[in-house]
Amino acid sequence: MKLLQHFSISRLKLNLLANFIGTGWSAFLQLAFVPFYIRLVGVESYGLVGFFLALQMVFKGFDFGFSATMNREMARYLVSPEQTWSVPNLVRTLEIGYWLIGVILGLGLMLLSSFIATYWIKAATLSQETIRISVVLMGATTILQWPLTFYQGGMMGLQRHALLGTIKVLASSAIFGGAMLVLWWARDISAFFLWQSVVSGLYIVTLRFLFWHNVPDLHTALRVDPR
Protein backbone atom coordinates (compact mmCIF):
# COMPACT_ATOMS: atom_id res chain seq x y z
CA MET A 1 0.00 0.00 0.00
CA LYS A 2 2.78 2.40 0.94
CA LEU A 3 4.68 1.45 -2.21
CA LEU A 4 1.61 2.18 -4.34
CA GLN A 5 1.09 5.50 -2.57
CA HIS A 6 4.75 6.42 -3.07
CA PHE A 7 4.46 5.54 -6.78
CA SER A 8 1.34 7.70 -7.15
CA ILE A 9 3.06 10.67 -5.50
CA SER A 10 6.14 10.25 -7.70
CA ARG A 11 3.94 10.04 -10.79
CA LEU A 12 2.13 13.20 -9.73
CA LYS A 13 5.41 15.06 -9.23
CA LEU A 14 6.64 13.94 -12.65
CA ASN A 15 3.39 15.04 -14.30
CA LEU A 16 3.50 18.45 -12.62
CA LEU A 17 7.13 18.93 -13.65
CA ALA A 18 6.39 17.92 -17.26
CA ASN A 19 3.44 20.33 -17.44
CA PHE A 20 5.48 23.15 -15.92
CA ILE A 21 8.37 22.66 -18.33
CA GLY A 22 6.18 22.33 -21.43
CA THR A 23 3.93 25.30 -20.66
CA GLY A 24 6.66 27.44 -19.10
CA TRP A 25 9.06 26.99 -21.99
CA SER A 26 6.40 28.01 -24.51
CA ALA A 27 5.47 31.10 -22.48
CA PHE A 28 9.13 32.04 -22.05
CA LEU A 29 9.88 31.82 -25.77
CA GLN A 30 6.75 33.76 -26.68
CA LEU A 31 7.93 36.67 -24.51
CA ALA A 32 11.66 36.38 -25.18
CA PHE A 33 11.37 36.68 -28.96
CA VAL A 34 9.03 39.71 -28.98
CA PRO A 35 11.85 42.33 -29.11
CA PHE A 36 13.49 40.48 -32.00
CA TYR A 37 10.23 40.23 -33.94
CA ILE A 38 9.58 43.96 -33.49
CA ARG A 39 13.11 44.83 -34.54
CA LEU A 40 12.79 42.74 -37.71
CA VAL A 41 9.32 43.81 -38.92
CA GLY A 42 8.38 46.87 -36.86
CA VAL A 43 5.73 47.58 -34.25
CA GLU A 44 2.88 47.96 -36.74
CA SER A 45 3.50 44.58 -38.35
CA TYR A 46 3.84 42.90 -34.99
CA GLY A 47 0.47 44.41 -34.12
CA LEU A 48 -1.03 41.73 -36.40
CA VAL A 49 0.45 39.10 -34.09
CA GLY A 50 -1.29 40.78 -31.16
CA PHE A 51 -4.53 40.77 -33.15
CA PHE A 52 -4.14 37.04 -33.80
CA LEU A 53 -3.44 36.29 -30.12
CA ALA A 54 -6.56 38.27 -29.13
CA LEU A 55 -8.62 36.21 -31.58
CA GLN A 56 -7.27 32.98 -30.10
CA MET A 57 -8.38 34.11 -26.64
CA VAL A 58 -11.88 34.82 -27.95
CA PHE A 59 -12.01 31.50 -29.80
CA LYS A 60 -11.28 29.59 -26.58
CA GLY A 61 -14.88 30.21 -25.63
CA PHE A 62 -15.94 27.83 -28.42
CA ASP A 63 -14.21 24.88 -26.77
CA PHE A 64 -17.55 24.01 -25.09
CA GLY A 65 -15.75 21.76 -22.62
CA PHE A 66 -14.58 19.25 -25.25
CA SER A 67 -10.96 19.17 -24.06
CA ALA A 68 -12.00 18.82 -20.41
CA THR A 69 -14.33 15.98 -21.41
CA MET A 70 -11.48 14.19 -23.21
CA ASN A 71 -9.27 14.57 -20.14
CA ARG A 72 -11.96 13.11 -17.88
CA GLU A 73 -12.94 10.25 -20.18
CA MET A 74 -9.36 9.14 -20.79
CA ALA A 75 -8.66 9.26 -17.05
CA ARG A 76 -11.82 7.22 -16.42
CA TYR A 77 -10.64 4.63 -18.94
CA LEU A 78 -7.39 4.20 -16.99
CA VAL A 79 -9.29 3.24 -13.84
CA SER A 80 -12.03 1.29 -15.66
CA PRO A 81 -10.28 -0.59 -18.51
CA GLU A 82 -13.35 -2.85 -18.88
CA GLN A 83 -14.97 0.07 -20.73
CA THR A 84 -12.32 -0.12 -23.47
CA TRP A 85 -14.88 -1.09 -26.10
CA SER A 86 -16.61 2.32 -25.91
CA VAL A 87 -13.49 4.51 -25.92
CA PRO A 88 -12.53 4.57 -29.66
CA ASN A 89 -16.01 5.58 -30.87
CA LEU A 90 -16.30 8.20 -28.14
CA VAL A 91 -12.94 9.70 -29.13
CA ARG A 92 -13.81 9.68 -32.84
CA THR A 93 -17.18 11.35 -32.19
CA LEU A 94 -15.70 14.15 -30.09
CA GLU A 95 -12.72 14.49 -32.44
CA ILE A 96 -14.85 15.14 -35.51
CA GLY A 97 -16.99 17.64 -33.62
CA TYR A 98 -13.93 19.50 -32.38
CA TRP A 99 -12.32 19.61 -35.82
CA LEU A 100 -15.56 20.99 -37.28
CA ILE A 101 -15.53 23.87 -34.79
CA GLY A 102 -11.95 24.72 -35.76
CA VAL A 103 -12.72 24.53 -39.49
CA ILE A 104 -15.73 26.83 -39.07
CA LEU A 105 -13.70 29.37 -37.08
CA GLY A 106 -10.76 29.26 -39.50
CA LEU A 107 -12.85 29.46 -42.67
CA GLY A 108 -14.90 32.27 -41.15
CA LEU A 109 -11.71 34.22 -40.54
CA MET A 110 -10.58 33.59 -44.11
CA LEU A 111 -13.90 34.74 -45.57
CA LEU A 112 -13.76 37.92 -43.49
CA SER A 113 -10.12 38.64 -44.40
CA SER A 114 -10.94 41.38 -46.94
CA PHE A 115 -13.42 43.02 -44.57
CA ILE A 116 -10.91 42.92 -41.69
CA ALA A 117 -8.11 44.30 -43.86
CA THR A 118 -10.32 47.14 -45.10
CA TYR A 119 -12.37 48.18 -42.07
CA TRP A 120 -10.94 46.65 -38.89
CA ILE A 121 -7.20 47.14 -39.16
CA LYS A 122 -5.91 50.56 -40.15
CA ALA A 123 -2.21 50.58 -40.96
CA ALA A 124 0.09 53.38 -42.09
CA THR A 125 2.85 51.28 -43.61
CA LEU A 126 1.25 47.91 -44.30
CA SER A 127 -0.75 47.40 -47.47
CA GLN A 128 -4.29 46.02 -47.32
CA GLU A 129 -3.14 43.05 -49.38
CA THR A 130 -0.45 42.15 -46.84
CA ILE A 131 -3.02 42.38 -44.05
CA ARG A 132 -5.52 40.30 -46.01
CA ILE A 133 -2.98 37.55 -46.73
CA SER A 134 -1.92 37.57 -43.09
CA VAL A 135 -5.53 37.16 -41.93
CA VAL A 136 -6.06 34.29 -44.39
CA LEU A 137 -2.99 32.58 -42.94
CA MET A 138 -4.35 33.26 -39.44
CA GLY A 139 -7.43 31.32 -40.49
CA ALA A 140 -5.33 28.41 -41.74
CA THR A 141 -3.30 28.44 -38.51
CA THR A 142 -6.52 28.48 -36.46
CA ILE A 143 -7.77 25.34 -38.22
CA LEU A 144 -4.50 23.54 -37.52
CA GLN A 145 -3.95 24.80 -33.98
CA TRP A 146 -7.53 24.48 -32.74
CA PRO A 147 -7.53 20.66 -32.19
CA LEU A 148 -4.27 20.81 -30.20
CA THR A 149 -6.15 21.49 -26.96
CA PHE A 150 -8.37 18.48 -27.61
CA TYR A 151 -5.49 16.04 -28.05
CA GLN A 152 -3.54 17.62 -25.20
CA GLY A 153 -6.51 17.03 -22.91
CA GLY A 154 -6.64 13.41 -24.02
CA MET A 155 -2.91 12.89 -23.51
CA MET A 156 -3.10 14.34 -19.99
CA GLY A 157 -6.04 12.08 -19.19
CA LEU A 158 -3.96 9.11 -20.33
CA GLN A 159 -1.17 10.26 -17.99
CA ARG A 160 1.22 10.90 -20.89
CA HIS A 161 2.37 14.21 -19.42
CA ALA A 162 6.09 13.63 -19.98
CA LEU A 163 5.60 12.82 -23.65
CA LEU A 164 3.24 15.77 -24.09
CA GLY A 165 5.70 18.11 -22.36
CA THR A 166 8.50 16.98 -24.67
CA ILE A 167 6.35 17.60 -27.76
CA LYS A 168 5.38 21.05 -26.44
CA VAL A 169 9.02 22.03 -25.92
CA LEU A 170 10.03 20.91 -29.41
CA ALA A 171 6.99 22.50 -31.08
CA SER A 172 7.28 25.86 -29.30
CA SER A 173 11.00 25.99 -30.09
CA ALA A 174 10.25 25.43 -33.77
CA ILE A 175 7.32 27.88 -33.80
CA PHE A 176 9.02 30.84 -32.11
CA GLY A 177 12.69 30.20 -32.89
CA GLY A 178 11.97 29.29 -36.50
CA ALA A 179 9.74 32.34 -36.90
CA MET A 180 12.64 34.62 -36.01
CA LEU A 181 14.80 33.03 -38.70
CA VAL A 182 11.97 33.34 -41.24
CA LEU A 183 11.45 37.02 -40.40
CA TRP A 184 15.19 37.67 -40.55
CA TRP A 185 15.19 36.24 -44.07
CA ALA A 186 11.86 37.57 -45.42
CA ARG A 187 11.19 40.73 -43.32
CA ASP A 188 7.48 40.20 -44.07
CA ILE A 189 4.87 39.60 -41.38
CA SER A 190 2.86 37.32 -43.67
CA ALA A 191 5.88 34.97 -43.70
CA PHE A 192 5.51 34.75 -39.92
CA PHE A 193 1.96 33.45 -40.22
CA LEU A 194 2.92 31.12 -43.06
CA TRP A 195 5.56 29.58 -40.78
CA GLN A 196 2.98 29.28 -38.00
CA SER A 197 0.71 27.34 -40.36
CA VAL A 198 3.44 24.96 -41.50
CA VAL A 199 4.73 24.14 -38.01
CA SER A 200 1.19 23.89 -36.62
CA GLY A 201 0.40 21.35 -39.34
CA LEU A 202 3.39 19.22 -38.37
CA TYR A 203 2.55 19.64 -34.69
CA ILE A 204 -1.06 18.51 -35.01
CA VAL A 205 -0.16 15.51 -37.21
CA THR A 206 2.45 14.37 -34.68
CA LEU A 207 0.25 14.92 -31.62
CA ARG A 208 -2.75 13.21 -33.20
CA PHE A 209 -0.64 10.18 -34.12
CA LEU A 210 0.79 9.89 -30.61
CA PHE A 211 -2.64 10.31 -29.03
CA TRP A 212 -4.32 7.63 -31.13
CA HIS A 213 -1.32 5.37 -30.56
CA ASN A 214 -2.19 5.46 -26.84
CA VAL A 215 -5.95 5.06 -27.27
CA PRO A 216 -7.13 1.44 -26.83
CA ASP A 217 -7.83 -0.11 -30.20
CA LEU A 218 -9.98 -3.20 -30.69
CA HIS A 219 -9.24 -3.30 -34.42
CA THR A 220 -12.83 -2.44 -35.22
CA ALA A 221 -14.09 0.21 -37.61
CA LEU A 222 -14.44 3.56 -35.87
CA ARG A 223 -17.76 5.31 -36.18
CA VAL A 224 -19.50 8.45 -35.00
CA ASP A 225 -21.98 7.70 -32.22
CA PRO A 226 -24.49 10.56 -31.64
CA ARG A 227 -25.48 9.06 -28.27
GROMACS .gro file of C-alpha atoms in nm:
model
  227
    1MET     CA    1   0.000   0.000   0.000
    2LYS     CA    2   0.278   0.240   0.094
    3LEU     CA    3   0.468   0.145  -0.221
    4LEU     CA    4   0.161   0.218  -0.434
    5GLN     CA    5   0.109   0.550  -0.257
    6HIS     CA    6   0.475   0.642  -0.307
    7PHE     CA    7   0.446   0.554  -0.678
    8SER     CA    8   0.134   0.770  -0.715
    9ILE     CA    9   0.306   1.067  -0.550
   10SER     CA   10   0.614   1.025  -0.770
   11ARG     CA   11   0.394   1.004  -1.079
   12LEU     CA   12   0.213   1.320  -0.973
   13LYS     CA   13   0.541   1.506  -0.923
   14LEU     CA   14   0.664   1.394  -1.265
   15ASN     CA   15   0.339   1.504  -1.430
   16LEU     CA   16   0.350   1.845  -1.262
   17LEU     CA   17   0.713   1.893  -1.365
   18ALA     CA   18   0.639   1.792  -1.726
   19ASN     CA   19   0.344   2.033  -1.744
   20PHE     CA   20   0.548   2.315  -1.592
   21ILE     CA   21   0.837   2.266  -1.833
   22GLY     CA   22   0.618   2.233  -2.143
   23THR     CA   23   0.393   2.530  -2.066
   24GLY     CA   24   0.666   2.744  -1.910
   25TRP     CA   25   0.906   2.699  -2.199
   26SER     CA   26   0.640   2.801  -2.451
   27ALA     CA   27   0.547   3.110  -2.248
   28PHE     CA   28   0.913   3.204  -2.205
   29LEU     CA   29   0.988   3.182  -2.577
   30GLN     CA   30   0.675   3.376  -2.668
   31LEU     CA   31   0.793   3.667  -2.451
   32ALA     CA   32   1.166   3.638  -2.518
   33PHE     CA   33   1.137   3.668  -2.896
   34VAL     CA   34   0.903   3.971  -2.898
   35PRO     CA   35   1.185   4.233  -2.911
   36PHE     CA   36   1.349   4.048  -3.200
   37TYR     CA   37   1.023   4.023  -3.394
   38ILE     CA   38   0.958   4.396  -3.349
   39ARG     CA   39   1.311   4.483  -3.454
   40LEU     CA   40   1.279   4.274  -3.771
   41VAL     CA   41   0.932   4.381  -3.892
   42GLY     CA   42   0.838   4.687  -3.686
   43VAL     CA   43   0.573   4.758  -3.425
   44GLU     CA   44   0.288   4.796  -3.674
   45SER     CA   45   0.350   4.458  -3.835
   46TYR     CA   46   0.384   4.290  -3.499
   47GLY     CA   47   0.047   4.441  -3.412
   48LEU     CA   48  -0.103   4.173  -3.640
   49VAL     CA   49   0.045   3.910  -3.409
   50GLY     CA   50  -0.129   4.078  -3.116
   51PHE     CA   51  -0.453   4.077  -3.315
   52PHE     CA   52  -0.414   3.704  -3.380
   53LEU     CA   53  -0.344   3.629  -3.012
   54ALA     CA   54  -0.656   3.827  -2.913
   55LEU     CA   55  -0.862   3.621  -3.158
   56GLN     CA   56  -0.727   3.298  -3.010
   57MET     CA   57  -0.838   3.411  -2.664
   58VAL     CA   58  -1.188   3.482  -2.795
   59PHE     CA   59  -1.201   3.150  -2.980
   60LYS     CA   60  -1.128   2.959  -2.658
   61GLY     CA   61  -1.488   3.021  -2.563
   62PHE     CA   62  -1.594   2.783  -2.842
   63ASP     CA   63  -1.421   2.488  -2.677
   64PHE     CA   64  -1.755   2.401  -2.509
   65GLY     CA   65  -1.575   2.176  -2.262
   66PHE     CA   66  -1.458   1.925  -2.525
   67SER     CA   67  -1.096   1.917  -2.406
   68ALA     CA   68  -1.200   1.882  -2.041
   69THR     CA   69  -1.433   1.598  -2.141
   70MET     CA   70  -1.148   1.419  -2.321
   71ASN     CA   71  -0.927   1.457  -2.014
   72ARG     CA   72  -1.196   1.311  -1.788
   73GLU     CA   73  -1.294   1.025  -2.018
   74MET     CA   74  -0.936   0.914  -2.079
   75ALA     CA   75  -0.866   0.926  -1.705
   76ARG     CA   76  -1.182   0.722  -1.642
   77TYR     CA   77  -1.064   0.463  -1.894
   78LEU     CA   78  -0.739   0.420  -1.699
   79VAL     CA   79  -0.929   0.324  -1.384
   80SER     CA   80  -1.203   0.129  -1.566
   81PRO     CA   81  -1.028  -0.059  -1.851
   82GLU     CA   82  -1.335  -0.285  -1.888
   83GLN     CA   83  -1.497   0.007  -2.073
   84THR     CA   84  -1.232  -0.012  -2.347
   85TRP     CA   85  -1.488  -0.109  -2.610
   86SER     CA   86  -1.661   0.232  -2.591
   87VAL     CA   87  -1.349   0.451  -2.592
   88PRO     CA   88  -1.253   0.457  -2.966
   89ASN     CA   89  -1.601   0.558  -3.087
   90LEU     CA   90  -1.630   0.820  -2.814
   91VAL     CA   91  -1.294   0.970  -2.913
   92ARG     CA   92  -1.381   0.968  -3.284
   93THR     CA   93  -1.718   1.135  -3.219
   94LEU     CA   94  -1.570   1.415  -3.009
   95GLU     CA   95  -1.272   1.449  -3.244
   96ILE     CA   96  -1.485   1.514  -3.551
   97GLY     CA   97  -1.699   1.764  -3.362
   98TYR     CA   98  -1.393   1.950  -3.238
   99TRP     CA   99  -1.232   1.961  -3.582
  100LEU     CA  100  -1.556   2.099  -3.728
  101ILE     CA  101  -1.553   2.387  -3.479
  102GLY     CA  102  -1.195   2.472  -3.576
  103VAL     CA  103  -1.272   2.453  -3.949
  104ILE     CA  104  -1.573   2.683  -3.907
  105LEU     CA  105  -1.370   2.937  -3.708
  106GLY     CA  106  -1.076   2.926  -3.950
  107LEU     CA  107  -1.285   2.946  -4.267
  108GLY     CA  108  -1.490   3.227  -4.115
  109LEU     CA  109  -1.171   3.422  -4.054
  110MET     CA  110  -1.058   3.359  -4.411
  111LEU     CA  111  -1.390   3.474  -4.557
  112LEU     CA  112  -1.376   3.792  -4.349
  113SER     CA  113  -1.012   3.864  -4.440
  114SER     CA  114  -1.094   4.138  -4.694
  115PHE     CA  115  -1.342   4.302  -4.457
  116ILE     CA  116  -1.091   4.292  -4.169
  117ALA     CA  117  -0.811   4.430  -4.386
  118THR     CA  118  -1.032   4.714  -4.510
  119TYR     CA  119  -1.237   4.818  -4.207
  120TRP     CA  120  -1.094   4.665  -3.889
  121ILE     CA  121  -0.720   4.714  -3.916
  122LYS     CA  122  -0.591   5.056  -4.015
  123ALA     CA  123  -0.221   5.058  -4.096
  124ALA     CA  124   0.009   5.338  -4.209
  125THR     CA  125   0.285   5.128  -4.361
  126LEU     CA  126   0.125   4.791  -4.430
  127SER     CA  127  -0.075   4.740  -4.747
  128GLN     CA  128  -0.429   4.602  -4.732
  129GLU     CA  129  -0.314   4.305  -4.938
  130THR     CA  130  -0.045   4.215  -4.684
  131ILE     CA  131  -0.302   4.238  -4.405
  132ARG     CA  132  -0.552   4.030  -4.601
  133ILE     CA  133  -0.298   3.755  -4.673
  134SER     CA  134  -0.192   3.757  -4.309
  135VAL     CA  135  -0.553   3.716  -4.193
  136VAL     CA  136  -0.606   3.429  -4.439
  137LEU     CA  137  -0.299   3.258  -4.294
  138MET     CA  138  -0.435   3.326  -3.944
  139GLY     CA  139  -0.743   3.132  -4.049
  140ALA     CA  140  -0.533   2.841  -4.174
  141THR     CA  141  -0.330   2.844  -3.851
  142THR     CA  142  -0.652   2.848  -3.646
  143ILE     CA  143  -0.777   2.534  -3.822
  144LEU     CA  144  -0.450   2.354  -3.752
  145GLN     CA  145  -0.395   2.480  -3.398
  146TRP     CA  146  -0.753   2.448  -3.274
  147PRO     CA  147  -0.753   2.066  -3.219
  148LEU     CA  148  -0.427   2.081  -3.020
  149THR     CA  149  -0.615   2.149  -2.696
  150PHE     CA  150  -0.837   1.848  -2.761
  151TYR     CA  151  -0.549   1.604  -2.805
  152GLN     CA  152  -0.354   1.762  -2.520
  153GLY     CA  153  -0.651   1.703  -2.291
  154GLY     CA  154  -0.664   1.341  -2.402
  155MET     CA  155  -0.291   1.289  -2.351
  156MET     CA  156  -0.310   1.434  -1.999
  157GLY     CA  157  -0.604   1.208  -1.919
  158LEU     CA  158  -0.396   0.911  -2.033
  159GLN     CA  159  -0.117   1.026  -1.799
  160ARG     CA  160   0.122   1.090  -2.089
  161HIS     CA  161   0.237   1.421  -1.942
  162ALA     CA  162   0.609   1.363  -1.998
  163LEU     CA  163   0.560   1.282  -2.365
  164LEU     CA  164   0.324   1.577  -2.409
  165GLY     CA  165   0.570   1.811  -2.236
  166THR     CA  166   0.850   1.698  -2.467
  167ILE     CA  167   0.635   1.760  -2.776
  168LYS     CA  168   0.538   2.105  -2.644
  169VAL     CA  169   0.902   2.203  -2.592
  170LEU     CA  170   1.003   2.091  -2.941
  171ALA     CA  171   0.699   2.250  -3.108
  172SER     CA  172   0.728   2.586  -2.930
  173SER     CA  173   1.100   2.599  -3.009
  174ALA     CA  174   1.025   2.543  -3.377
  175ILE     CA  175   0.732   2.788  -3.380
  176PHE     CA  176   0.902   3.084  -3.211
  177GLY     CA  177   1.269   3.020  -3.289
  178GLY     CA  178   1.197   2.929  -3.650
  179ALA     CA  179   0.974   3.234  -3.690
  180MET     CA  180   1.264   3.462  -3.601
  181LEU     CA  181   1.480   3.303  -3.870
  182VAL     CA  182   1.197   3.334  -4.124
  183LEU     CA  183   1.145   3.702  -4.040
  184TRP     CA  184   1.519   3.767  -4.055
  185TRP     CA  185   1.519   3.624  -4.407
  186ALA     CA  186   1.186   3.757  -4.542
  187ARG     CA  187   1.119   4.073  -4.332
  188ASP     CA  188   0.748   4.020  -4.407
  189ILE     CA  189   0.487   3.960  -4.138
  190SER     CA  190   0.286   3.732  -4.367
  191ALA     CA  191   0.588   3.497  -4.370
  192PHE     CA  192   0.551   3.475  -3.992
  193PHE     CA  193   0.196   3.345  -4.022
  194LEU     CA  194   0.292   3.112  -4.306
  195TRP     CA  195   0.556   2.958  -4.078
  196GLN     CA  196   0.298   2.928  -3.800
  197SER     CA  197   0.071   2.734  -4.036
  198VAL     CA  198   0.344   2.496  -4.150
  199VAL     CA  199   0.473   2.414  -3.801
  200SER     CA  200   0.119   2.389  -3.662
  201GLY     CA  201   0.040   2.135  -3.934
  202LEU     CA  202   0.339   1.922  -3.837
  203TYR     CA  203   0.255   1.964  -3.469
  204ILE     CA  204  -0.106   1.851  -3.501
  205VAL     CA  205  -0.016   1.551  -3.721
  206THR     CA  206   0.245   1.437  -3.468
  207LEU     CA  207   0.025   1.492  -3.162
  208ARG     CA  208  -0.275   1.321  -3.320
  209PHE     CA  209  -0.064   1.018  -3.412
  210LEU     CA  210   0.079   0.989  -3.061
  211PHE     CA  211  -0.264   1.031  -2.903
  212TRP     CA  212  -0.432   0.763  -3.113
  213HIS     CA  213  -0.132   0.537  -3.056
  214ASN     CA  214  -0.219   0.546  -2.684
  215VAL     CA  215  -0.595   0.506  -2.727
  216PRO     CA  216  -0.713   0.144  -2.683
  217ASP     CA  217  -0.783  -0.011  -3.020
  218LEU     CA  218  -0.998  -0.320  -3.069
  219HIS     CA  219  -0.924  -0.330  -3.442
  220THR     CA  220  -1.283  -0.244  -3.522
  221ALA     CA  221  -1.409   0.021  -3.761
  222LEU     CA  222  -1.444   0.356  -3.587
  223ARG     CA  223  -1.776   0.531  -3.618
  224VAL     CA  224  -1.950   0.845  -3.500
  225ASP     CA  225  -2.198   0.770  -3.222
  226PRO     CA  226  -2.449   1.056  -3.164
  227ARG     CA  227  -2.548   0.906  -2.827
   0.00000   0.00000   0.00000
